PDB file of N, CA and C in Angstrom:
ATOM      1  N   MET A   1      97.660 216.708 302.676  1.00  0.00           N
ATOM      2  CA  MET A   1      97.528 217.899 303.657  1.00  0.00           C
ATOM      3  C   MET A   1      97.733 217.525 304.894  1.00  0.00           C
ATOM      4  N   LEU A   2      98.541 217.868 305.770  1.00  0.00           N
ATOM      5  CA  LEU A   2      98.935 217.766 307.005  1.00  0.00           C
ATOM      6  C   LEU A   2      98.308 216.207 307.792  1.00  0.00           C
ATOM      7  N   GLY A   3      98.151 215.452 306.854  1.00  0.00           N
ATOM      8  CA  GLY A   3      97.868 213.917 307.543  1.00  0.00           C
ATOM      9  C   GLY A   3      96.388 213.533 307.187  1.00  0.00           C
ATOM     10  N   ALA A   4      95.453 214.705 306.203  1.00  0.00           N
ATOM     11  CA  ALA A   4      94.529 214.481 305.936  1.00  0.00           C
ATOM     12  C   ALA A   4      94.448 213.478 304.457  1.00  0.00           C
ATOM     13  N   LYS A   5      93.355 212.813 304.335  1.00  0.00           N
ATOM     14  CA  LYS A   5      93.400 211.756 303.417  1.00  0.00           C
ATOM     15  C   LYS A   5      92.932 212.214 302.148  1.00  0.00           C
ATOM     16  N   SER A   6      91.731 212.856 302.258  1.00  0.00           N
ATOM     17  CA  SER A   6      91.038 213.332 301.066  1.00  0.00           C
ATOM     18  C   SER A   6      91.743 214.073 299.941  1.00  0.00           C
ATOM     19  N   ASP A   7      91.633 214.267 298.681  1.00  0.00           N
ATOM     20  CA  ASP A   7      92.048 215.313 297.807  1.00  0.00           C
ATOM     21  C   ASP A   7      91.073 216.314 297.710  1.00  0.00           C
ATOM     22  N   ASN A   8      90.211 216.170 298.230  1.00  0.00           N
ATOM     23  CA  ASN A   8      88.962 217.392 297.983  1.00  0.00           C
ATOM     24  C   ASN A   8      89.529 218.206 299.170  1.00  0.00           C
ATOM     25  N   LEU A   9      89.930 219.640 298.556  1.00  0.00           N
ATOM     26  CA  LEU A   9      90.099 220.235 300.026  1.00  0.00           C
ATOM     27  C   LEU A   9      89.414 220.698 300.990  1.00  0.00           C
ATOM     28  N   ASN A  10      87.955 220.677 300.574  1.00  0.00           N
ATOM     29  CA  ASN A  10      86.582 221.598 301.777  1.00  0.00           C
ATOM     30  C   ASN A  10      87.175 220.283 302.472  1.00  0.00           C
ATOM     31  N   GLU A  11      86.758 218.823 301.906  1.00  0.00           N
ATOM     32  CA  GLU A  11      86.778 217.704 303.051  1.00  0.00           C
ATOM     33  C   GLU A  11      87.778 217.411 303.905  1.00  0.00           C
ATOM     34  N   ALA A  12      89.085 218.077 303.037  1.00  0.00           N
ATOM     35  CA  ALA A  12      90.658 217.467 303.980  1.00  0.00           C
ATOM     36  C   ALA A  12      90.652 218.466 304.864  1.00  0.00           C
ATOM     37  N   VAL A  13      89.942 219.704 304.894  1.00  0.00           N
ATOM     38  CA  VAL A  13      90.014 220.604 305.793  1.00  0.00           C
ATOM     39  C   VAL A  13      88.879 220.288 307.150  1.00  0.00           C
ATOM     40  N   GLY A  14      87.679 219.530 306.479  1.00  0.00           N
ATOM     41  CA  GLY A  14      86.861 218.676 307.306  1.00  0.00           C
ATOM     42  C   GLY A  14      87.704 218.016 308.300  1.00  0.00           C
ATOM     43  N   GLU A  15      88.466 217.003 307.912  1.00  0.00           N
ATOM     44  CA  GLU A  15      89.077 216.183 308.564  1.00  0.00           C
ATOM     45  C   GLU A  15      90.342 216.139 309.294  1.00  0.00           C
ATOM     46  N   LEU A  16      90.907 217.494 309.037  1.00  0.00           N
ATOM     47  CA  LEU A  16      91.935 218.378 309.960  1.00  0.00           C
ATOM     48  C   LEU A  16      90.889 218.830 311.445  1.00  0.00           C
ATOM     49  N   VAL A  17      89.856 219.118 310.984  1.00  0.00           N
ATOM     50  CA  VAL A  17      88.913 219.904 312.145  1.00  0.00           C
ATOM     51  C   VAL A  17      89.065 218.787 312.840  1.00  0.00           C
ATOM     52  N   GLY A  18      88.376 217.854 312.755  1.00  0.00           N
ATOM     53  CA  GLY A  18      87.964 216.227 313.190  1.00  0.00           C
ATOM     54  C   GLY A  18      89.452 215.846 313.874  1.00  0.00           C
ATOM     55  N   MET A  19      90.384 216.606 313.455  1.00  0.00           N
ATOM     56  CA  MET A  19      91.934 215.714 314.215  1.00  0.00           C
ATOM     57  C   MET A  19      92.202 216.888 315.276  1.00  0.00           C
ATOM     58  N   GLY A  20      91.945 218.025 315.435  1.00  0.00           N
ATOM     59  CA  GLY A  20      92.083 219.098 316.306  1.00  0.00           C
ATOM     60  C   GLY A  20      92.810 220.289 315.705  1.00  0.00           C
ATOM     61  N   LEU A  21      92.472 220.516 314.626  1.00  0.00           N
ATOM     62  CA  LEU A  21      93.145 221.622 314.179  1.00  0.00           C
ATOM     63  C   LEU A  21      92.245 222.717 314.625  1.00  0.00           C
ATOM     64  N   PRO A  22      93.377 223.523 314.914  1.00  0.00           N
ATOM     65  CA  PRO A  22      92.962 225.125 315.707  1.00  0.00           C
ATOM     66  C   PRO A  22      92.046 225.599 314.904  1.00  0.00           C
ATOM     67  N   PRO A  23      91.028 226.605 315.288  1.00  0.00           N
ATOM     68  CA  PRO A  23      89.643 227.417 314.676  1.00  0.00           C
ATOM     69  C   PRO A  23      90.519 228.590 313.790  1.00  0.00           C
ATOM     70  N   ARG A  24      91.403 228.879 314.132  1.00  0.00           N
ATOM     71  CA  ARG A  24      92.107 229.871 313.623  1.00  0.00           C
ATOM     72  C   ARG A  24      92.398 229.581 312.244  1.00  0.00           C
ATOM     73  N   ILE A  25      93.012 228.515 312.700  1.00  0.00           N
ATOM     74  CA  ILE A  25      93.871 227.624 311.176  1.00  0.00           C
ATOM     75  C   ILE A  25      92.673 227.375 310.274  1.00  0.00           C
ATOM     76  N   GLN A  26      91.787 226.910 310.687  1.00  0.00           N
ATOM     77  CA  GLN A  26      90.650 226.394 309.927  1.00  0.00           C
ATOM     78  C   GLN A  26      89.937 227.535 309.056  1.00  0.00           C
ATOM     79  N   GLN A  27      89.765 228.160 309.665  1.00  0.00           N
ATOM     80  CA  GLN A  27      88.634 229.735 309.063  1.00  0.00           C
ATOM     81  C   GLN A  27      90.140 230.309 308.274  1.00  0.00           C
ATOM     82  N   ALA A  28      91.150 230.452 308.354  1.00  0.00           N
ATOM     83  CA  ALA A  28      92.243 231.063 307.452  1.00  0.00           C
ATOM     84  C   ALA A  28      92.185 230.163 305.942  1.00  0.00           C
ATOM     85  N   MET A  29      92.015 228.162 306.589  1.00  0.00           N
ATOM     86  CA  MET A  29      92.365 227.383 305.156  1.00  0.00           C
ATOM     87  C   MET A  29      91.203 227.792 304.681  1.00  0.00           C
ATOM     88  N   ASP A  30      90.012 227.780 305.266  1.00  0.00           N
ATOM     89  CA  ASP A  30      88.951 228.235 304.455  1.00  0.00           C
ATOM     90  C   ASP A  30      88.824 229.372 303.698  1.00  0.00           C
ATOM     91  N   ALA A  31      89.035 230.494 304.170  1.00  0.00           N
ATOM     92  CA  ALA A  31      88.919 231.538 303.625  1.00  0.00           C
ATOM     93  C   ALA A  31      89.615 231.644 302.364  1.00  0.00           C
ATOM     94  N   VAL A  32      90.878 230.829 302.231  1.00  0.00           N
ATOM     95  CA  VAL A  32      91.689 230.736 301.001  1.00  0.00           C
ATOM     96  C   VAL A  32      91.288 230.064 299.763  1.00  0.00           C
ATOM     97  N   ARG A  33      90.470 228.721 300.861  1.00  0.00           N
ATOM     98  CA  ARG A  33      89.703 228.069 299.674  1.00  0.00           C
ATOM     99  C   ARG A  33      88.725 228.314 298.806  1.00  0.00           C
ATOM    100  N   VAL A  34      88.397 229.286 300.037  1.00  0.00           N
ATOM    101  CA  VAL A  34      86.567 229.680 299.116  1.00  0.00           C
ATOM    102  C   VAL A  34      86.830 230.801 298.242  1.00  0.00           C
ATOM    103  N   ILE A  35      87.788 232.144 299.046  1.00  0.00           N
ATOM    104  CA  ILE A  35      88.194 232.906 298.020  1.00  0.00           C
ATOM    105  C   ILE A  35      88.962 232.999 296.532  1.00  0.00           C
ATOM    106  N   GLY A  36      89.856 231.549 296.995  1.00  0.00           N
ATOM    107  CA  GLY A  36      90.495 231.163 295.526  1.00  0.00           C
ATOM    108  C   GLY A  36      89.838 230.371 294.766  1.00  0.00           C
ATOM    109  N   ASN A  37      88.685 229.845 295.264  1.00  0.00           N
ATOM    110  CA  ASN A  37      87.400 228.895 294.447  1.00  0.00           C
ATOM    111  C   ASN A  37      87.002 229.635 293.588  1.00  0.00           C
ATOM    112  N   GLU A  38      85.995 230.726 294.536  1.00  0.00           N
ATOM    113  CA  GLU A  38      85.746 231.962 293.750  1.00  0.00           C
ATOM    114  C   GLU A  38      85.793 232.592 292.920  1.00  0.00           C
ATOM    115  N   ALA A  39      87.410 233.074 292.983  1.00  0.00           N
ATOM    116  CA  ALA A  39      88.004 233.769 291.902  1.00  0.00           C
ATOM    117  C   ALA A  39      88.419 232.888 290.756  1.00  0.00           C
ATOM    118  N   VAL A  40      88.856 231.449 290.602  1.00  0.00           N
ATOM    119  CA  VAL A  40      88.707 230.936 289.345  1.00  0.00           C
ATOM    120  C   VAL A  40      87.588 230.075 288.866  1.00  0.00           C
ATOM    121  N   HIS A  41      86.400 230.021 289.543  1.00  0.00           N
ATOM    122  CA  HIS A  41      85.309 228.843 289.459  1.00  0.00           C
ATOM    123  C   HIS A  41      85.032 228.732 287.928  1.00  0.00           C
ATOM    124  N   PRO A  42      85.002 229.406 286.988  1.00  0.00           N
ATOM    125  CA  PRO A  42      84.638 228.979 285.645  1.00  0.00           C
ATOM    126  C   PRO A  42      85.767 228.683 285.238  1.00  0.00           C
ATOM    127  N   GLY A  43      86.889 228.821 285.646  1.00  0.00           N
ATOM    128  CA  GLY A  43      88.503 228.905 285.080  1.00  0.00           C
ATOM    129  C   GLY A  43      88.643 229.972 284.297  1.00  0.00           C
ATOM    130  N   THR A  44      88.528 231.097 284.739  1.00  0.00           N
ATOM    131  CA  THR A  44      88.697 232.282 284.588  1.00  0.00           C
ATOM    132  C   THR A  44      88.792 233.301 285.794  1.00  0.00           C
ATOM    133  N   ILE A  45      90.398 233.645 285.683  1.00  0.00           N
ATOM    134  CA  ILE A  45      90.522 234.868 286.632  1.00  0.00           C
ATOM    135  C   ILE A  45      90.286 236.067 286.422  1.00  0.00           C
ATOM    136  N   ASP A  46      89.605 236.682 287.778  1.00  0.00           N
ATOM    137  CA  ASP A  46      89.203 238.065 287.600  1.00  0.00           C
ATOM    138  C   ASP A  46      90.201 239.085 288.030  1.00  0.00           C
ATOM    139  N   LEU A  47      90.948 239.733 286.826  1.00  0.00           N
ATOM    140  CA  LEU A  47      91.864 240.515 286.917  1.00  0.00           C
ATOM    141  C   LEU A  47      91.270 241.835 287.570  1.00  0.00           C
ATOM    142  N   ASN A  48      90.528 241.612 287.966  1.00  0.00           N
ATOM    143  CA  ASN A  48      89.446 243.159 288.648  1.00  0.00           C
ATOM    144  C   ASN A  48      89.598 242.907 290.172  1.00  0.00           C
ATOM    145  N   ASP A  49      90.346 241.927 290.917  1.00  0.00           N
ATOM    146  CA  ASP A  49      90.161 241.300 292.127  1.00  0.00           C
ATOM    147  C   ASP A  49      91.238 242.396 292.631  1.00  0.00           C
ATOM    148  N   ASP A  50      91.157 242.623 293.847  1.00  0.00           N
ATOM    149  CA  ASP A  50      92.000 243.702 294.805  1.00  0.00           C
ATOM    150  C   ASP A  50      93.609 243.028 294.860  1.00  0.00           C
ATOM    151  N   SER A  51      94.398 243.777 294.897  1.00  0.00           N
ATOM    152  CA  SER A  51      95.567 243.426 295.279  1.00  0.00           C
ATOM    153  C   SER A  51      95.899 242.907 296.749  1.00  0.00           C
ATOM    154  N   ASP A  52      94.961 243.930 297.757  1.00  0.00           N
ATOM    155  CA  ASP A  52      95.273 243.834 298.703  1.00  0.00           C
ATOM    156  C   ASP A  52      94.683 242.272 299.219  1.00  0.00           C
ATOM    157  N   LEU A  53      93.461 242.348 298.509  1.00  0.00           N
ATOM    158  CA  LEU A  53      92.901 240.807 298.911  1.00  0.00           C
ATOM    159  C   LEU A  53      93.872 239.968 298.934  1.00  0.00           C
ATOM    160  N   ALA A  54      94.709 239.505 297.694  1.00  0.00           N
ATOM    161  CA  ALA A  54      95.572 238.822 297.202  1.00  0.00           C
ATOM    162  C   ALA A  54      96.644 238.957 298.151  1.00  0.00           C
ATOM    163  N   LEU A  55      97.075 239.970 298.498  1.00  0.00           N
ATOM    164  CA  LEU A  55      98.141 239.980 299.915  1.00  0.00           C
ATOM    165  C   LEU A  55      97.795 239.147 300.984  1.00  0.00           C
ATOM    166  N   ALA A  56      96.376 239.874 301.527  1.00  0.00           N
ATOM    167  CA  ALA A  56      96.056 239.180 302.576  1.00  0.00           C
ATOM    168  C   ALA A  56      95.727 237.451 302.621  1.00  0.00           C
ATOM    169  N   LEU A  57      95.332 236.824 301.171  1.00  0.00           N
ATOM    170  CA  LEU A  57      95.405 235.456 301.293  1.00  0.00           C
ATOM    171  C   LEU A  57      96.741 235.070 301.408  1.00  0.00           C
ATOM    172  N   PHE A  58      97.964 235.412 300.716  1.00  0.00           N
ATOM    173  CA  PHE A  58      99.215 235.031 301.172  1.00  0.00           C
ATOM    174  C   PHE A  58      99.548 235.138 302.395  1.00  0.00           C
ATOM    175  N   ASP A  59      99.159 235.922 303.099  1.00  0.00           N
ATOM    176  CA  ASP A  59      99.401 236.248 304.564  1.00  0.00           C
ATOM    177  C   ASP A  59      98.726 235.365 305.486  1.00  0.00           C
ATOM    178  N   LEU A  60      97.417 234.612 305.299  1.00  0.00           N
ATOM    179  CA  LEU A  60      97.085 233.640 305.714  1.00  0.00           C
ATOM    180  C   LEU A  60      97.582 232.184 305.286  1.00  0.00           C
ATOM    181  N   VAL A  61      97.937 232.064 303.815  1.00  0.00           N
ATOM    182  CA  VAL A  61      98.339 230.424 304.035  1.00  0.00           C
ATOM    183  C   VAL A  61     100.286 230.653 304.576  1.00  0.00           C
ATOM    184  N   ASN A  62     101.115 231.875 304.957  1.00  0.00           N
ATOM    185  CA  ASN A  62     101.890 232.081 305.354  1.00  0.00           C
ATOM    186  C   ASN A  62     101.768 231.733 306.772  1.00  0.00           C
ATOM    187  N   LEU A  63     100.739 232.378 307.249  1.00  0.00           N
ATOM    188  CA  LEU A  63     100.181 231.796 308.876  1.00  0.00           C
ATOM    189  C   LEU A  63     100.190 230.399 309.247  1.00  0.00           C
ATOM    190  N   THR A  64      99.504 229.646 308.065  1.00  0.00           N
ATOM    191  CA  THR A  64      99.098 228.321 308.245  1.00  0.00           C
ATOM    192  C   THR A  64     100.339 227.523 308.252  1.00  0.00           C
ATOM    193  N   VAL A  65     101.315 228.007 307.369  1.00  0.00           N
ATOM    194  CA  VAL A  65     102.581 227.007 307.003  1.00  0.00           C
ATOM    195  C   VAL A  65     103.549 227.244 308.825  1.00  0.00           C
ATOM    196  N   ASP A  66     103.617 228.639 308.652  1.00  0.00           N
ATOM    197  CA  ASP A  66     104.001 229.282 310.117  1.00  0.00           C
ATOM    198  C   ASP A  66     103.478 228.123 311.580  1.00  0.00           C
ATOM    199  N   THR A  67     102.285 228.272 311.174  1.00  0.00           N
ATOM    200  CA  THR A  67     101.436 227.848 312.709  1.00  0.00           C
ATOM    201  C   THR A  67     101.667 225.919 312.454  1.00  0.00           C
ATOM    202  N   MET A  68     101.445 225.310 311.414  1.00  0.00           N
ATOM    203  CA  MET A  68     101.148 224.045 311.398  1.00  0.00           C
ATOM    204  C   MET A  68     102.435 223.365 310.880  1.00  0.00           C
ATOM    205  N   ILE A  69     103.611 223.841 310.401  1.00  0.00           N
ATOM    206  CA  ILE A  69     104.806 223.332 309.992  1.00  0.00           C
ATOM    207  C   ILE A  69     106.106 223.696 310.474  1.00  0.00           C
ATOM    208  N   THR A  70     106.285 224.774 310.333  1.00  0.00           N
ATOM    209  CA  THR A  70     107.427 225.686 310.858  1.00  0.00           C
ATOM    210  C   THR A  70     107.632 225.856 312.558  1.00  0.00           C
ATOM    211  N   GLN A  71     106.697 226.035 313.339  1.00  0.00           N
ATOM    212  CA  GLN A  71     106.722 226.485 314.877  1.00  0.00           C
ATOM    213  C   GLN A  71     106.710 224.713 315.264  1.00  0.00           C
ATOM    214  N   PRO A  72     105.713 223.723 314.579  1.00  0.00           N
ATOM    215  CA  PRO A  72     106.247 222.466 315.489  1.00  0.00           C
ATOM    216  C   PRO A  72     107.547 221.847 315.246  1.00  0.00           C
ATOM    217  N   LYS A  73     108.004 222.123 313.975  1.00  0.00           N
ATOM    218  CA  LYS A  73     109.420 221.625 313.673  1.00  0.00           C
ATOM    219  C   LYS A  73     110.575 222.239 314.656  1.00  0.00           C
ATOM    220  N   MET A  74     110.333 223.565 314.320  1.00  0.00           N
ATOM    221  CA  MET A  74     111.289 224.333 315.592  1.00  0.00           C
ATOM    222  C   MET A  74     111.403 223.632 316.676  1.00  0.00           C
ATOM    223  N   VAL A  75     110.438 223.344 317.565  1.00  0.00           N
ATOM    224  CA  VAL A  75     109.869 223.212 318.886  1.00  0.00           C
ATOM    225  C   VAL A  75     110.446 221.857 318.738  1.00  0.00           C
ATOM    226  N   ALA A  76     109.865 220.680 317.945  1.00  0.00           N
ATOM    227  CA  ALA A  76     110.499 219.586 317.941  1.00  0.00           C
ATOM    228  C   ALA A  76     112.372 219.459 318.185  1.00  0.00           C
ATOM    229  N   GLU A  77     112.598 220.189 317.050  1.00  0.00           N
ATOM    230  CA  GLU A  77     114.182 219.909 316.781  1.00  0.00           C
ATOM    231  C   GLU A  77     114.555 220.737 317.961  1.00  0.00           C
ATOM    232  N   LEU A  78     114.315 221.348 319.144  1.00  0.00           N
ATOM    233  CA  LEU A  78     115.178 221.883 320.284  1.00  0.00           C
ATOM    234  C   LEU A  78     114.886 221.190 321.402  1.00  0.00           C
ATOM    235  N   TYR A  79     113.174 220.842 321.317  1.00  0.00           N
ATOM    236  CA  TYR A  79     113.218 219.658 322.602  1.00  0.00           C
ATOM    237  C   TYR A  79     114.246 218.537 322.393  1.00  0.00           C
ATOM    238  N   GLY A  80     114.325 218.388 321.183  1.00  0.00           N
ATOM    239  CA  GLY A  80     115.176 216.995 320.962  1.00  0.00           C
ATOM    240  C   GLY A  80     116.332 217.068 321.524  1.00  0.00           C
ATOM    241  N   ARG A  81     117.000 218.447 321.682  1.00  0.00           N
ATOM    242  CA  ARG A  81     118.383 218.213 322.060  1.00  0.00           C
ATOM    243  C   ARG A  81     118.549 218.220 323.578  1.00  0.00           C
ATOM    244  N   LEU A  82     117.331 218.209 324.173  1.00  0.00           N
ATOM    245  CA  LEU A  82     117.359 218.324 325.407  1.00  0.00           C
ATOM    246  C   LEU A  82     117.752 216.587 325.714  1.00  0.00           C
ATOM    247  N   PRO A  83     118.632 216.935 326.877  1.00  0.00           N
ATOM    248  CA  PRO A  83     119.303 215.547 327.454  1.00  0.00           C
ATOM    249  C   PRO A  83     118.219 214.057 327.401  1.00  0.00           C
ATOM    250  N   GLN A  84     118.471 212.949 327.056  1.00  0.00           N
ATOM    251  CA  GLN A  84     117.343 212.137 327.217  1.00  0.00           C
ATOM    252  C   GLN A  84     116.747 211.618 328.979  1.00  0.00           C
ATOM    253  N   SER A  85     117.500 212.423 329.970  1.00  0.00           N
ATOM    254  CA  SER A  85     117.099 211.847 331.158  1.00  0.00           C
ATOM    255  C   SER A  85     115.943 213.122 331.470  1.00  0.00           C
ATOM    256  N   LYS A  86     116.064 214.293 331.017  1.00  0.00           N
ATOM    257  CA  LYS A  86     115.208 215.158 331.002  1.00  0.00           C
ATOM    258  C   LYS A  86     113.936 215.358 330.517  1.00  0.00           C
ATOM    259  N   ARG A  87     114.430 214.829 328.983  1.00  0.00           N
ATOM    260  CA  ARG A  87     112.875 214.483 328.120  1.00  0.00           C
ATOM    261  C   ARG A  87     112.113 212.990 329.194  1.00  0.00           C
ATOM    262  N   ASP A  88     112.552 212.154 329.393  1.00  0.00           N
ATOM    263  CA  ASP A  88     111.971 210.980 330.407  1.00  0.00           C
ATOM    264  C   ASP A  88     111.273 211.574 331.486  1.00  0.00           C
ATOM    265  N   ALA A  89     112.111 212.251 332.289  1.00  0.00           N
ATOM    266  CA  ALA A  89     111.272 213.190 333.810  1.00  0.00           C
ATOM    267  C   ALA A  89     110.185 214.002 333.182  1.00  0.00           C
ATOM    268  N   ILE A  90     110.105 214.477 332.175  1.00  0.00           N
ATOM    269  CA  ILE A  90     108.954 215.188 331.230  1.00  0.00           C
ATOM    270  C   ILE A  90     107.853 214.111 331.404  1.00  0.00           C
ATOM    271  N   ASP A  91     108.247 213.105 330.561  1.00  0.00           N
ATOM    272  CA  ASP A  91     107.265 212.295 330.048  1.00  0.00           C
ATOM    273  C   ASP A  91     106.563 211.421 331.304  1.00  0.00           C
ATOM    274  N   LYS A  92     107.602 211.235 332.697  1.00  0.00           N
ATOM    275  CA  LYS A  92     106.766 210.886 333.763  1.00  0.00           C
ATOM    276  C   LYS A  92     106.011 211.877 334.430  1.00  0.00           C
ATOM    277  N   ARG A  93     106.130 212.991 334.117  1.00  0.00           N
ATOM    278  CA  ARG A  93     105.724 214.081 334.846  1.00  0.00           C
ATOM    279  C   ARG A  93     104.326 214.217 334.573  1.00  0.00           C
ATOM    280  N   ASP A  94     103.937 213.747 333.321  1.00  0.00           N
ATOM    281  CA  ASP A  94     102.745 214.059 331.857  1.00  0.00           C
ATOM    282  C   ASP A  94     102.341 212.808 331.905  1.00  0.00           C
ATOM    283  N   GLY A  95     103.194 211.543 332.473  1.00  0.00           N
ATOM    284  CA  GLY A  95     102.194 210.396 332.777  1.00  0.00           C
ATOM    285  C   GLY A  95     102.545 209.959 331.506  1.00  0.00           C
ATOM    286  N   VAL A  96     103.113 209.829 330.419  1.00  0.00           N
ATOM    287  CA  VAL A  96     103.823 209.225 329.179  1.00  0.00           C
ATOM    288  C   VAL A  96     104.467 208.100 329.606  1.00  0.00           C
ATOM    289  N   THR A  97     104.145 206.882 328.954  1.00  0.00           N
ATOM    290  CA  THR A  97     105.105 205.744 329.447  1.00  0.00           C
ATOM    291  C   THR A  97     105.674 205.213 327.744  1.00  0.00           C
TER     292      THR A  97
END
């Protein structure tokens, strides 16, 4: 999951936090993880769960994917289209060798 090694979701989120995961995304991941786990914990789904809550959880998953996967890919692709000389100048400005 986004570079985490653990198969345990709680531990994986903790690893990502240690790697600089934005707090907003950590909270979104933990909300989905905890609410989802509580909904199915004994192996049964509570059909009385609020549909608004389910939709909100989907929104959090979409937010996480957009922030952690879609946006970085979009920026990297466009940045990669800059002329190499311009990227070299940016690296020099930023002290990247």
